[in-house]
Amino acid sequence: MATPSKTAAIEEITADFNESTAAVLTEYRGLTVAQLKDLRRSLGQETKYAVVKNTLTAIAAKNAGIDAFDEQLSGPTAIAFVKGDAVAAAKSLTEFAKTNEKLVIKTGWFEGKALDQSGIAALAALESRETQLARVAAVLQAPASAAARVVEALRAKLEENGGAAAEEAPAEA
């Protein structure tokens, strides 16, 4: 029979999985408390980095419908629960892992799919959501601005010709 504290921990981890857009499983063996604080700070407010118990996490993941972590739940484990921009969190984790070799990124879960280390690296290589939205806006705005430039060029040409084309039109009617 599970103790009330373990049941509460499972419910909390399950809620974290359900509220997250992504989760990244890491091994933090050898990192100091100060390094863990730096990592949490670099991940930002929308990502919760929590040290978890493997057996409780396995139960919580199954409760949340995630089977990506079964084989990787061994050793000292921490999970980054990403509630915001998954690309930014993946970038922060991979950058931190480059400078702190003791942090090992094991596996991840993003939009219902399991990610291995290369998948997390690919996610980190993407541009941020804001950059992608800016590119889409620029593509959508380009035809309108091109049409505005053509109309402005026609207006300038008409003014340059002294409005000759504008005066000829009523004479034909």
PDB file of C-alpha atoms in Angstrom:
ATOM      1  CA  MET A   1       0.000   0.000   0.000  1.00  0.00           C
ATOM      2  CA  ALA A   2       1.389   3.378  -1.025  1.00  0.00           C
ATOM      3  CA  THR A   3       1.977   5.957   1.652  1.00  0.00           C
ATOM      4  CA  PRO A   4       0.093   9.253   1.411  1.00  0.00           C
ATOM      5  CA  SER A   5       3.314  11.150   0.681  1.00  0.00           C
ATOM      6  CA  LYS A   6       4.188   8.837  -2.231  1.00  0.00           C
ATOM      7  CA  THR A   7       0.657   9.080  -3.586  1.00  0.00           C
ATOM      8  CA  ALA A   8       0.858  12.876  -3.414  1.00  0.00           C
ATOM      9  CA  ALA A   9       4.249  12.831  -5.174  1.00  0.00           C
ATOM     10  CA  ILE A  10       2.862  10.626  -7.954  1.00  0.00           C
ATOM     11  CA  GLU A  11      -0.116  12.962  -8.387  1.00  0.00           C
ATOM     12  CA  GLU A  12       2.183  15.998  -8.544  1.00  0.00           C
ATOM     13  CA  ILE A  13       4.484  14.418 -11.140  1.00  0.00           C
ATOM     14  CA  THR A  14       1.471  13.242 -13.167  1.00  0.00           C
ATOM     15  CA  ALA A  15       0.075  16.793 -13.100  1.00  0.00           C
ATOM     16  CA  ASP A  16       3.466  18.145 -14.211  1.00  0.00           C
ATOM     17  CA  PHE A  17       3.464  15.740 -17.179  1.00  0.00           C
ATOM     18  CA  ASN A  18      -0.118  16.636 -18.104  1.00  0.00           C
ATOM     19  CA  GLU A  19       0.539  20.398 -17.949  1.00  0.00           C
ATOM     20  CA  SER A  20       3.785  20.218 -19.936  1.00  0.00           C
ATOM     21  CA  THR A  21       4.296  20.579 -23.676  1.00  0.00           C
ATOM     22  CA  ALA A  22       7.591  18.707 -23.339  1.00  0.00           C
ATOM     23  CA  ALA A  23       9.684  16.904 -20.750  1.00  0.00           C
ATOM     24  CA  VAL A  24      13.400  16.116 -20.778  1.00  0.00           C
ATOM     25  CA  LEU A  25      14.903  13.402 -18.592  1.00  0.00           C
ATOM     26  CA  THR A  26      18.445  14.111 -17.366  1.00  0.00           C
ATOM     27  CA  GLU A  27      21.072  12.600 -15.117  1.00  0.00           C
ATOM     28  CA  TYR A  28      22.640  15.161 -12.807  1.00  0.00           C
ATOM     29  CA  ARG A  29      25.254  12.970 -11.067  1.00  0.00           C
ATOM     30  CA  GLY A  30      28.136  15.138  -9.839  1.00  0.00           C
ATOM     31  CA  LEU A  31      26.505  18.551 -10.276  1.00  0.00           C
ATOM     32  CA  THR A  32      26.719  20.876  -7.302  1.00  0.00           C
ATOM     33  CA  VAL A  33      23.752  22.677  -5.793  1.00  0.00           C
ATOM     34  CA  ALA A  34      25.052  25.933  -7.277  1.00  0.00           C
ATOM     35  CA  GLN A  35      25.211  24.363 -10.745  1.00  0.00           C
ATOM     36  CA  LEU A  36      21.657  23.062 -10.396  1.00  0.00           C
ATOM     37  CA  LYS A  37      20.517  26.569  -9.414  1.00  0.00           C
ATOM     38  CA  ASP A  38      22.266  27.980 -12.494  1.00  0.00           C
ATOM     39  CA  LEU A  39      20.543  25.377 -14.665  1.00  0.00           C
ATOM     40  CA  ARG A  40      17.118  26.190 -13.208  1.00  0.00           C
ATOM     41  CA  ARG A  41      17.777  29.900 -13.736  1.00  0.00           C
ATOM     42  CA  SER A  42      18.806  29.338 -17.372  1.00  0.00           C
ATOM     43  CA  LEU A  43      15.641  27.330 -18.050  1.00  0.00           C
ATOM     44  CA  GLY A  44      13.419  30.240 -17.021  1.00  0.00           C
ATOM     45  CA  GLN A  45      10.080  30.542 -15.274  1.00  0.00           C
ATOM     46  CA  GLU A  46       8.090  28.314 -17.637  1.00  0.00           C
ATOM     47  CA  THR A  47      10.231  25.219 -17.032  1.00  0.00           C
ATOM     48  CA  LYS A  48      10.263  23.268 -13.791  1.00  0.00           C
ATOM     49  CA  TYR A  49      13.463  21.275 -13.207  1.00  0.00           C
ATOM     50  CA  ALA A  50      12.795  18.701 -10.500  1.00  0.00           C
ATOM     51  CA  VAL A  51      14.812  15.884  -8.982  1.00  0.00           C
ATOM     52  CA  VAL A  52      12.503  12.867  -8.966  1.00  0.00           C
ATOM     53  CA  LYS A  53      12.367   9.293  -7.697  1.00  0.00           C
ATOM     54  CA  ASN A  54      12.539   6.807 -10.545  1.00  0.00           C
ATOM     55  CA  THR A  55       9.781   4.436  -9.409  1.00  0.00           C
ATOM     56  CA  LEU A  56       7.350   7.267  -8.694  1.00  0.00           C
ATOM     57  CA  THR A  57       8.178   8.879 -12.042  1.00  0.00           C
ATOM     58  CA  ALA A  58       7.553   5.603 -13.880  1.00  0.00           C
ATOM     59  CA  ILE A  59       4.106   5.339 -12.289  1.00  0.00           C
ATOM     60  CA  ALA A  60       3.308   9.008 -12.976  1.00  0.00           C
ATOM     61  CA  ALA A  61       4.443   8.733 -16.606  1.00  0.00           C
ATOM     62  CA  LYS A  62       2.179   5.720 -17.138  1.00  0.00           C
ATOM     63  CA  ASN A  63      -0.698   7.651 -15.512  1.00  0.00           C
ATOM     64  CA  ALA A  64      -0.074  10.505 -17.969  1.00  0.00           C
ATOM     65  CA  GLY A  65       0.102   8.106 -20.941  1.00  0.00           C
ATOM     66  CA  ILE A  66       3.843   8.515 -21.517  1.00  0.00           C
ATOM     67  CA  ASP A  67       5.972   5.447 -22.084  1.00  0.00           C
ATOM     68  CA  ALA A  68       9.118   7.195 -23.330  1.00  0.00           C
ATOM     69  CA  PHE A  69      11.014   6.999 -20.045  1.00  0.00           C
ATOM     70  CA  ASP A  70      10.716   3.336 -19.028  1.00  0.00           C
ATOM     71  CA  GLU A  71      14.239   2.253 -19.991  1.00  0.00           C
ATOM     72  CA  GLN A  72      15.964   5.472 -18.933  1.00  0.00           C
ATOM     73  CA  LEU A  73      14.769   5.703 -15.341  1.00  0.00           C
ATOM     74  CA  SER A  74      17.932   4.697 -13.495  1.00  0.00           C
ATOM     75  CA  GLY A  75      20.497   6.583 -11.474  1.00  0.00           C
ATOM     76  CA  PRO A  76      20.070  10.119 -10.159  1.00  0.00           C
ATOM     77  CA  THR A  77      17.278  11.538 -12.298  1.00  0.00           C
ATOM     78  CA  ALA A  78      15.833  14.998 -12.806  1.00  0.00           C
ATOM     79  CA  ILE A  79      13.176  16.088 -15.270  1.00  0.00           C
ATOM     80  CA  ALA A  80      12.697  19.428 -16.977  1.00  0.00           C
ATOM     81  CA  PHE A  81       8.921  19.904 -17.278  1.00  0.00           C
ATOM     82  CA  VAL A  82       8.499  22.482 -20.064  1.00  0.00           C
ATOM     83  CA  LYS A  83       5.273  24.472 -19.945  1.00  0.00           C
ATOM     84  CA  GLY A  84       6.357  27.173 -22.391  1.00  0.00           C
ATOM     85  CA  ASP A  85       8.678  27.228 -25.385  1.00  0.00           C
ATOM     86  CA  ALA A  86      10.144  23.727 -25.778  1.00  0.00           C
ATOM     87  CA  VAL A  87      12.786  24.963 -28.223  1.00  0.00           C
ATOM     88  CA  ALA A  88      14.149  27.508 -25.745  1.00  0.00           C
ATOM     89  CA  ALA A  89      14.239  24.908 -22.964  1.00  0.00           C
ATOM     90  CA  ALA A  90      16.018  22.378 -25.197  1.00  0.00           C
ATOM     91  CA  LYS A  91      18.562  25.054 -26.149  1.00  0.00           C
ATOM     92  CA  SER A  92      19.173  25.919 -22.501  1.00  0.00           C
ATOM     93  CA  LEU A  93      19.644  22.268 -21.546  1.00  0.00           C
ATOM     94  CA  THR A  94      22.002  21.473 -24.425  1.00  0.00           C
ATOM     95  CA  GLU A  95      24.062  24.625 -23.833  1.00  0.00           C
ATOM     96  CA  PHE A  96      24.327  23.814 -20.133  1.00  0.00           C
ATOM     97  CA  ALA A  97      25.308  20.208 -20.945  1.00  0.00           C
ATOM     98  CA  LYS A  98      28.088  21.491 -23.233  1.00  0.00           C
ATOM     99  CA  THR A  99      29.627  23.571 -20.452  1.00  0.00           C
ATOM    100  CA  ASN A 100      28.884  21.078 -17.647  1.00  0.00           C
ATOM    101  CA  GLU A 101      29.764  17.587 -18.826  1.00  0.00           C
ATOM    102  CA  LYS A 102      28.249  16.021 -15.706  1.00  0.00           C
ATOM    103  CA  LEU A 103      24.734  16.816 -16.934  1.00  0.00           C
ATOM    104  CA  VAL A 104      23.623  14.000 -19.231  1.00  0.00           C
ATOM    105  CA  ILE A 105      20.506  14.410 -21.343  1.00  0.00           C
ATOM    106  CA  LYS A 106      18.929  10.950 -21.509  1.00  0.00           C
ATOM    107  CA  THR A 107      15.647  11.188 -23.377  1.00  0.00           C
ATOM    108  CA  GLY A 108      12.674  13.444 -23.871  1.00  0.00           C
ATOM    109  CA  TRP A 109       9.038  13.684 -24.775  1.00  0.00           C
ATOM    110  CA  PHE A 110       7.577  16.373 -27.042  1.00  0.00           C
ATOM    111  CA  GLU A 111       4.012  16.625 -28.373  1.00  0.00           C
ATOM    112  CA  GLY A 112       3.254  12.991 -27.603  1.00  0.00           C
ATOM    113  CA  LYS A 113       6.417  11.557 -29.150  1.00  0.00           C
ATOM    114  CA  ALA A 114       9.560  10.151 -27.557  1.00  0.00           C
ATOM    115  CA  LEU A 115      12.836  11.928 -28.336  1.00  0.00           C
ATOM    116  CA  ASP A 116      16.324  10.518 -28.004  1.00  0.00           C
ATOM    117  CA  GLN A 117      19.422  12.677 -27.490  1.00  0.00           C
ATOM    118  CA  SER A 118      19.655  13.495 -31.199  1.00  0.00           C
ATOM    119  CA  GLY A 119      15.967  14.466 -31.253  1.00  0.00           C
ATOM    120  CA  ILE A 120      16.491  16.863 -28.370  1.00  0.00           C
ATOM    121  CA  ALA A 121      19.550  18.303 -30.146  1.00  0.00           C
ATOM    122  CA  ALA A 122      17.451  18.766 -33.297  1.00  0.00           C
ATOM    123  CA  LEU A 123      14.748  20.502 -31.257  1.00  0.00           C
ATOM    124  CA  ALA A 124      17.397  22.792 -29.763  1.00  0.00           C
ATOM    125  CA  ALA A 125      18.670  23.629 -33.258  1.00  0.00           C
ATOM    126  CA  LEU A 126      15.302  25.074 -34.290  1.00  0.00           C
ATOM    127  CA  GLU A 127      14.705  28.803 -34.202  1.00  0.00           C
ATOM    128  CA  SER A 128      12.598  30.209 -31.395  1.00  0.00           C
ATOM    129  CA  ARG A 129       8.839  30.493 -31.799  1.00  0.00           C
ATOM    130  CA  GLU A 130       9.056  34.277 -32.007  1.00  0.00           C
ATOM    131  CA  THR A 131      11.608  34.102 -34.842  1.00  0.00           C
ATOM    132  CA  GLN A 132       9.480  31.600 -36.751  1.00  0.00           C
ATOM    133  CA  LEU A 133       6.374  33.781 -36.328  1.00  0.00           C
ATOM    134  CA  ALA A 134       8.306  36.834 -37.540  1.00  0.00           C
ATOM    135  CA  ARG A 135       9.336  34.939 -40.683  1.00  0.00           C
ATOM    136  CA  VAL A 136       5.744  33.894 -41.374  1.00  0.00           C
ATOM    137  CA  ALA A 137       4.556  37.485 -40.880  1.00  0.00           C
ATOM    138  CA  ALA A 138       7.225  38.743 -43.281  1.00  0.00           C
ATOM    139  CA  VAL A 139       6.173  36.219 -45.928  1.00  0.00           C
ATOM    140  CA  LEU A 140       2.512  37.170 -45.529  1.00  0.00           C
ATOM    141  CA  GLN A 141       3.271  40.885 -45.604  1.00  0.00           C
ATOM    142  CA  ALA A 142       5.556  40.780 -48.668  1.00  0.00           C
ATOM    143  CA  PRO A 143       2.824  40.679 -51.389  1.00  0.00           C
ATOM    144  CA  ALA A 144       0.887  43.550 -49.800  1.00  0.00           C
ATOM    145  CA  SER A 145       3.960  45.741 -49.514  1.00  0.00           C
ATOM    146  CA  ALA A 146       4.963  44.912 -53.107  1.00  0.00           C
ATOM    147  CA  ALA A 147       1.492  45.918 -54.345  1.00  0.00           C
ATOM    148  CA  ALA A 148       1.703  49.146 -52.351  1.00  0.00           C
ATOM    149  CA  ARG A 149       5.045  49.956 -53.984  1.00  0.00           C
ATOM    150  CA  VAL A 150       3.565  49.369 -57.480  1.00  0.00           C
ATOM    151  CA  VAL A 151       0.596  51.647 -56.757  1.00  0.00           C
ATOM    152  CA  GLU A 152       2.934  54.305 -55.354  1.00  0.00           C
ATOM    153  CA  ALA A 153       5.142  54.060 -58.464  1.00  0.00           C
ATOM    154  CA  LEU A 154       2.091  54.503 -60.727  1.00  0.00           C
ATOM    155  CA  ARG A 155       0.944  57.507 -58.718  1.00  0.00           C
ATOM    156  CA  ALA A 156       4.403  59.066 -58.915  1.00  0.00           C
ATOM    157  CA  LYS A 157       4.531  58.465 -62.682  1.00  0.00           C
ATOM    158  CA  LEU A 158       1.119  60.066 -63.141  1.00  0.00           C
ATOM    159  CA  GLU A 159       2.181  63.108 -61.155  1.00  0.00           C
ATOM    160  CA  GLU A 160       5.387  63.276 -63.165  1.00  0.00           C
ATOM    161  CA  ASN A 161       3.415  63.303 -66.423  1.00  0.00           C
ATOM    162  CA  GLY A 162       1.263  66.080 -65.071  1.00  0.00           C
ATOM    163  CA  GLY A 163      -1.786  63.895 -64.742  1.00  0.00           C
ATOM    164  CA  ALA A 164      -2.018  63.382 -68.531  1.00  0.00           C
ATOM    165  CA  ALA A 165      -3.367  59.866 -68.202  1.00  0.00           C
ATOM    166  CA  ALA A 166      -5.981  61.040 -65.726  1.00  0.00           C
ATOM    167  CA  GLU A 167      -7.192  63.785 -68.133  1.00  0.00           C
ATOM    168  CA  GLU A 168      -7.425  61.432 -71.130  1.00  0.00           C
ATOM    169  CA  ALA A 169      -9.783  59.010 -69.389  1.00  0.00           C
ATOM    170  CA  PRO A 170     -12.799  61.399 -69.166  1.00  0.00           C
ATOM    171  CA  ALA A 171     -12.382  62.440 -72.827  1.00  0.00           C
ATOM    172  CA  GLU A 172     -12.952  58.849 -73.983  1.00  0.00           C
ATOM    173  CA  ALA A 173     -16.196  58.504 -72.054  1.00  0.00           C
TER     174      ALA A 173
END
